[in-house]
Structures are given as C-alpha cells and as structure tokens.
Amino acid sequence: MLPTIRALYKSQRDAMLAALKREMQGLDVQWNTPDGGMFLWARLPQGMSAVELLPRAVEKNVAFVPGAPFYAQDPDLRTLRLSFVTATTEQIDNRHRSAGTGDPRGPLVLKIWGRISSINVRKVVLTAQWLGIPFERVDAGHEFGIVKTPAYRDMNPNALVPTVEDGDFRLWESNVIVRYLSAKHSMGALYPAALEQRFDAERWMDWQQDDAEPRGVEMRLWHLLRTAPEKRQPQLIEDSIALTEPLLRMLDAHLAAQPFMTGDAFTMADIPIACEIHRWRGTPVPQVELPHVDAWYAGICGNPASRGVLDLSLS
Ligand SMILES: N[C@@H](CCC(=O)N[C@@H](CS)C(=O)NCC(=O)O)C(=O)O
C-alpha cells in the first residue's frame, strides 16, 4: 500500500513541478522540490500577494493556501502552499496550463516596465497594489537602461518609463495607465461611474501632470537630488518653491472640505497626487504646513498597498 501511495504522490509532485516550470517561464516565481509530504511551497514575484491572487486563481480552477497565516511574525505575503495530492496529474497539468502564461487570454501577471525611483512608475505600482492586480515589475530606465533598445522602443517610442504589458495590450503614459487599470479592475469605485465624478477625478490627474509637476516639484527634485552641489542654482529652487506653494495651499484647502480628492471615497485621482506629495515631502527643503494634505496622505500611507512605493526615499 505504502509503495503505491508513494509512487502516486511522486507522479503528482512531478506533474506539478513540470507544470510550474512550463507556465511560470520568464516570471520571478520560486518553488521548492519537496522530498515527501503533500505540499509544495512557492513564492510569487515582487509586489504580489498570494491572498489577492487567490480569487483569480480559483476562477481558473487552481486553489492554494496563502502562506502568510503560517508565519508567527513578519509574514511573507508572496508565499503560498500548493497541494499536489488532491488532483490527478492530468488535472494538475490542465489547470496550471489554463492559469499560467499559456492561457490564450493572456498571463495572470501584468508586466510593468520601469524603475521604482520614477514617480510615474510609482503611480502604476501603487494602482496595481491598491487593486490587488498581480504584477511583475522590470527595472528599466536611467541606470538600468533598456528604454533605448529597439524592443523597448517598439513598445514605447518615447523611450520613457513606465510602460505596461497587459497580455498583448501595451500602454504608456502613467496617468493613462492608472485610468486604464482603474477602469478595468475597479469600474464604479477607483474609476468613478458617474460622469461628473469621473471627470472631477480626470481633472485632478491632469492638474498633477500639467501643473503641479512641471511648475515646481520636478525642478526642485532634480536640482536638489540629482544635480551635483556645485552645479545647483539656488534661484531655480526658490522659483520652484514660489511656484508650487500656492498650488499646495490650494490642495490643502480642497482637502479641508472633503476626505479624498473627489469626495468621500478614494478614487484614481488620489494616486498621482499622493505620489506627488511623497516627492514633495521627501525633498530636503523648508516645508510649508499642509495639515489637511498631511492627514489625507497619512491615511493613504497607512494602507498596506502603499508599501514599497510611498515608504521609499527619493533618489
Ligand atoms: N508623461 C510620461 C512621462 C514619463 C517620464 O518622463 N518618465 C521618466 C521617469 S519619471 C523617464 O522615463 N525618464 C528616463 C529614464 O528613466 O530613463 C508619463 O507620465 O508616463
């Protein structure tokens, strides 16, 4: 009896190992090769959470147990436990095929191209984390290069980050990616369904990109963090403070009257502006008092989705 069970479990384990190897190709997913027992442990790519992935995997007939509850402290949200004894080898093969990158409807994982030191990449990562969208981020741009290669330019002719690949669909322009992901995964919530509320959100997103960013924040950051001290022009920094402070006071007054950018609920509009405030507050210059902005921002930072984004220092 025991040798039969042992042989059966071995064939099921091997089917799962083979399916993982095939379907997780090119993704930063790790797993062990169990010597015995009934389970295999895997670790998802950076930024993913097993709890958040579970409902999507179940939709595709793959179930697992998220690893976090097994930890006494500091859980690793990326871990999960797969049982290889509860399905036949054919089921294991087919279910992983349908849930994996071989799925004709596209891979489970959104691919985000761009270094996390970019504010525009941070917006996209924050959106994906907020919505629990499984993603893989590839460092690109600046010191990581890649953006000027023909293959990257084919995706994004601007040779800038971020770019996302959602199956066969490729998209660039950070705020547009935030809109796209919100509309796709959170219609009626992050992407407001009512036209007036939606365009209120759109307006603030454009304000971040067209006013707040170019008028001051960008200039200050580049000057203070990315320019050699001997090449810095103090006048430029002062000008950028003078240009930006009135905008921030306006933002503070806006958030004095309502908890989020477009009213009572967090929407896509809060994302780019939170990333802008992260940058503003992280720049080493005298800071204007913004009590309402700070309270709103603290609330967003308190959400686990902001980890690895708004808790990073600027570089
Ligand atoms: N409007 C674009 C701007 C993109 C952009 O300027 N990206 C910068 C980083 S924030 C970039 O790619 N810089 C060159 C590099 O990193 O190599 C967007 O919002 O996505």
Tab-separated table of N, CA and C in Angstrom, residues 213-286:
chain	number	residue	atom	x	y	z
A	213	GLU	N	3.426	69.184	-11.307
A	213	GLU	CA	4.716	68.574	-11.650
A	213	GLU	C	5.651	69.569	-12.360
A	214	PRO	N	5.233	70.111	-13.504
A	214	PRO	CA	6.195	70.973	-14.217
A	214	PRO	C	6.462	72.295	-13.526
A	215	ARG	N	5.504	72.800	-12.745
A	215	ARG	CA	5.708	74.141	-12.211
A	215	ARG	C	6.720	74.191	-11.095
A	216	GLY	N	6.965	73.095	-10.457
A	216	GLY	CA	7.895	73.251	-9.361
A	216	GLY	C	8.518	71.995	-8.829
A	217	VAL	N	7.700	71.005	-8.589
A	217	VAL	CA	8.202	69.845	-7.871
A	217	VAL	C	9.348	69.201	-8.641
A	218	GLU	N	9.149	69.068	-9.945
A	218	GLU	CA	10.148	68.426	-10.779
A	218	GLU	C	11.486	69.163	-10.685
A	219	MET	N	11.381	70.473	-10.819
A	219	MET	CA	12.590	71.296	-10.845
A	219	MET	C	13.368	71.182	-9.526
A	220	ARG	N	12.619	71.226	-8.440
A	220	ARG	CA	13.247	71.161	-7.125
A	220	ARG	C	13.957	69.844	-6.903
A	221	LEU	N	13.265	68.790	-7.282
A	221	LEU	CA	13.829	67.471	-7.038
A	221	LEU	C	15.109	67.274	-7.832
A	222	TRP	N	15.022	67.588	-9.118
A	222	TRP	CA	16.194	67.381	-9.951
A	222	TRP	C	17.357	68.197	-9.432
A	223	HIS	N	17.015	69.393	-9.002
A	223	HIS	CA	18.076	70.273	-8.566
A	223	HIS	C	18.725	69.826	-7.272
A	224	LEU	N	17.888	69.337	-6.360
A	224	LEU	CA	18.427	69.007	-5.045
A	224	LEU	C	18.987	67.601	-4.952
A	225	LEU	N	18.412	66.702	-5.682
A	225	LEU	CA	18.836	65.317	-5.515
A	225	LEU	C	19.686	64.811	-6.658
A	226	ARG	N	19.489	65.387	-7.818
A	226	ARG	CA	20.120	64.780	-8.982
A	226	ARG	C	21.103	65.721	-9.680
A	227	THR	N	21.453	66.825	-9.020
A	227	THR	CA	22.431	67.737	-9.606
A	227	THR	C	23.588	67.869	-8.617
A	228	ALA	N	24.789	67.808	-9.123
A	228	ALA	CA	25.958	67.940	-8.237
A	228	ALA	C	25.883	69.289	-7.515
A	229	PRO	N	26.233	69.326	-6.208
A	229	PRO	CA	26.065	70.561	-5.422
A	229	PRO	C	26.673	71.791	-6.113
A	230	GLU	N	27.840	71.624	-6.741
A	230	GLU	CA	28.487	72.803	-7.335
A	230	GLU	C	27.729	73.319	-8.567
A	231	LYS	N	26.850	72.487	-9.109
A	231	LYS	CA	26.123	72.913	-10.318
A	231	LYS	C	24.712	73.433	-9.981
A	232	ARG	N	24.345	73.372	-8.702
A	232	ARG	CA	22.977	73.775	-8.336
A	232	ARG	C	22.791	75.285	-8.445
A	233	GLN	N	21.606	75.679	-8.869
A	233	GLN	CA	21.294	77.111	-8.951
A	233	GLN	C	20.217	77.430	-7.908
A	234	PRO	N	20.605	78.079	-6.796
A	234	PRO	CA	19.631	78.298	-5.718
A	234	PRO	C	18.389	79.046	-6.209
A	235	GLN	N	18.563	79.915	-7.202
A	235	GLN	CA	17.412	80.685	-7.689
A	235	GLN	C	16.331	79.764	-8.269
A	236	LEU	N	16.784	78.720	-8.957
A	236	LEU	CA	15.828	77.775	-9.550
A	236	LEU	C	14.993	77.114	-8.460
A	237	ILE	N	15.666	76.761	-7.369
A	237	ILE	CA	14.954	76.098	-6.272
A	237	ILE	C	13.949	77.059	-5.649
A	238	GLU	N	14.407	78.297	-5.438
A	238	GLU	CA	13.480	79.288	-4.855
A	238	GLU	C	12.298	79.534	-5.766
A	239	ASP	N	12.572	79.616	-7.064
A	239	ASP	CA	11.472	79.844	-8.012
A	239	ASP	C	10.473	78.698	-7.958
A	240	SER	N	11.000	77.484	-7.865
A	240	SER	CA	10.084	76.339	-7.880
A	240	SER	C	9.249	76.311	-6.597
A	241	ILE	N	9.852	76.729	-5.479
A	241	ILE	CA	9.069	76.792	-4.229
A	241	ILE	C	7.975	77.847	-4.384
A	242	ALA	N	8.352	79.000	-4.918
A	242	ALA	CA	7.374	80.093	-5.062
A	242	ALA	C	6.241	79.688	-6.000
A	243	LEU	N	6.558	78.898	-7.003
A	243	LEU	CA	5.519	78.474	-7.950
A	243	LEU	C	4.638	77.377	-7.369
A	244	THR	N	5.219	76.510	-6.566
A	244	THR	CA	4.479	75.325	-6.118
A	244	THR	C	3.656	75.569	-4.860
A	245	GLU	N	4.173	76.407	-3.966
A	245	GLU	CA	3.457	76.568	-2.682
A	245	GLU	C	1.993	76.995	-2.844
A	246	PRO	N	1.691	77.936	-3.738
A	246	PRO	CA	0.264	78.290	-3.887
A	246	PRO	C	-0.589	77.094	-4.340
A	247	LEU	N	0.005	76.247	-5.165
A	247	LEU	CA	-0.751	75.055	-5.609
A	247	LEU	C	-1.021	74.128	-4.427
A	248	LEU	N	-0.021	73.984	-3.585
A	248	LEU	CA	-0.183	73.083	-2.445
A	248	LEU	C	-1.180	73.646	-1.431
A	249	ARG	N	-1.178	74.959	-1.281
A	249	ARG	CA	-2.166	75.570	-0.368
A	249	ARG	C	-3.576	75.349	-0.912
A	250	MET	N	-3.684	75.458	-2.224
A	250	MET	CA	-4.987	75.209	-2.857
A	250	MET	C	-5.422	73.759	-2.604
A	251	LEU	N	-4.472	72.849	-2.725
A	251	LEU	CA	-4.759	71.428	-2.478
A	251	LEU	C	-5.180	71.219	-1.025
A	252	ASP	N	-4.504	71.911	-0.121
A	252	ASP	CA	-4.832	71.783	1.305
A	252	ASP	C	-6.259	72.262	1.570
A	253	ALA	N	-6.621	73.384	0.931
A	253	ALA	CA	-7.984	73.916	1.119
A	253	ALA	C	-9.003	72.922	0.553
A	254	HIS	N	-8.653	72.316	-0.558
A	254	HIS	CA	-9.556	71.334	-1.178
A	254	HIS	C	-9.775	70.146	-0.239
A	255	LEU	N	-8.699	69.675	0.365
A	255	LEU	CA	-8.807	68.502	1.236
A	255	LEU	C	-9.319	68.852	2.635
A	256	ALA	N	-9.414	70.145	2.910
A	256	ALA	CA	-10.053	70.546	4.182
A	256	ALA	C	-11.548	70.290	4.098
A	257	ALA	N	-12.072	70.352	2.877
A	257	ALA	CA	-13.522	70.268	2.707
A	257	ALA	C	-14.005	68.846	2.457
A	258	GLN	N	-13.126	67.942	2.104
A	258	GLN	CA	-13.544	66.558	1.797
A	258	GLN	C	-12.377	65.609	2.036
A	259	PRO	N	-12.679	64.359	2.406
A	259	PRO	CA	-11.587	63.447	2.788
A	259	PRO	C	-10.700	62.994	1.633
A	260	PHE	N	-11.235	62.925	0.410
A	260	PHE	CA	-10.428	62.476	-0.735
A	260	PHE	C	-10.578	63.462	-1.887
A	261	MET	N	-9.788	63.293	-2.909
A	261	MET	CA	-9.733	64.279	-3.977
A	261	MET	C	-11.089	64.521	-4.629
A	262	THR	N	-11.896	63.468	-4.791
A	262	THR	CA	-13.173	63.691	-5.470
A	262	THR	C	-14.366	63.513	-4.536
A	263	GLY	N	-14.163	63.489	-3.256
A	263	GLY	CA	-15.304	63.387	-2.340
A	263	GLY	C	-15.013	62.463	-1.172
A	264	ASP	N	-15.993	61.597	-0.882
A	264	ASP	CA	-15.895	60.768	0.323
A	264	ASP	C	-15.079	59.501	0.123
A	265	ALA	N	-14.790	59.159	-1.127
A	265	ALA	CA	-14.114	57.875	-1.371
A	265	ALA	C	-12.811	58.072	-2.133
A	266	PHE	N	-11.886	57.169	-1.880
A	266	PHE	CA	-10.605	57.131	-2.604
A	266	PHE	C	-10.901	56.762	-4.062
A	267	THR	N	-10.353	57.546	-4.995
A	267	THR	CA	-10.501	57.202	-6.424
A	267	THR	C	-9.131	57.266	-7.084
A	268	MET	N	-9.122	57.039	-8.391
A	268	MET	CA	-7.860	57.073	-9.143
A	268	MET	C	-7.157	58.430	-9.016
A	269	ALA	N	-7.919	59.498	-8.764
A	269	ALA	CA	-7.313	60.831	-8.673
A	269	ALA	C	-6.359	60.942	-7.495
A	270	ASP	N	-6.624	60.175	-6.438
A	270	ASP	CA	-5.771	60.272	-5.249
A	270	ASP	C	-4.373	59.704	-5.507
A	271	ILE	N	-4.260	58.834	-6.508
A	271	ILE	CA	-2.986	58.119	-6.710
A	271	ILE	C	-1.852	59.025	-7.203
A	272	PRO	N	-2.025	59.712	-8.346
A	272	PRO	CA	-0.908	60.559	-8.800
A	272	PRO	C	-0.587	61.674	-7.813
A	273	ILE	N	-1.619	62.178	-7.137
A	273	ILE	CA	-1.370	63.293	-6.223
A	273	ILE	C	-0.648	62.799	-4.967
A	274	ALA	N	-0.989	61.609	-4.508
A	274	ALA	CA	-0.249	61.039	-3.365
A	274	ALA	C	1.218	60.855	-3.750
A	275	CYS	N	1.472	60.428	-4.983
A	275	CYS	CA	2.867	60.238	-5.420
A	275	CYS	C	3.587	61.582	-5.509
A	276	GLU	N	2.863	62.616	-5.890
A	276	GLU	CA	3.454	63.955	-5.958
A	276	GLU	C	3.798	64.466	-4.550
A	277	ILE	N	2.901	64.216	-3.606
A	277	ILE	CA	3.150	64.663	-2.228
A	277	ILE	C	4.308	63.871	-1.611
A	278	HIS	N	4.370	62.600	-1.935
A	278	HIS	CA	5.510	61.778	-1.485
A	278	HIS	C	6.803	62.449	-1.927
A	279	ARG	N	6.810	62.903	-3.147
A	279	ARG	CA	8.016	63.522	-3.687
A	279	ARG	C	8.272	64.887	-3.047
A	280	TRP	N	7.200	65.658	-2.909
A	280	TRP	CA	7.327	66.994	-2.335
A	280	TRP	C	7.827	66.929	-0.895
A	281	ARG	N	7.184	66.070	-0.120
A	281	ARG	CA	7.547	65.957	1.299
A	281	ARG	C	8.926	65.324	1.491
A	282	GLY	N	9.374	64.582	0.497
A	282	GLY	CA	10.673	63.911	0.621
A	282	GLY	C	11.839	64.766	0.167
A	283	THR	N	11.550	65.922	-0.394
A	283	THR	CA	12.630	66.777	-0.895
A	283	THR	C	13.154	67.641	0.254
A	284	PRO	N	14.461	67.661	0.448
A	284	PRO	CA	15.009	68.354	1.631
A	284	PRO	C	15.050	69.875	1.500
A	285	VAL	N	13.872	70.489	1.591
A	285	VAL	CA	13.786	71.958	1.616
A	285	VAL	C	12.797	72.349	2.712
A	286	PRO	N	12.779	73.619	3.140
A	286	PRO	CA	11.770	74.012	4.129
A	286	PRO	C	10.378	73.663	3.607
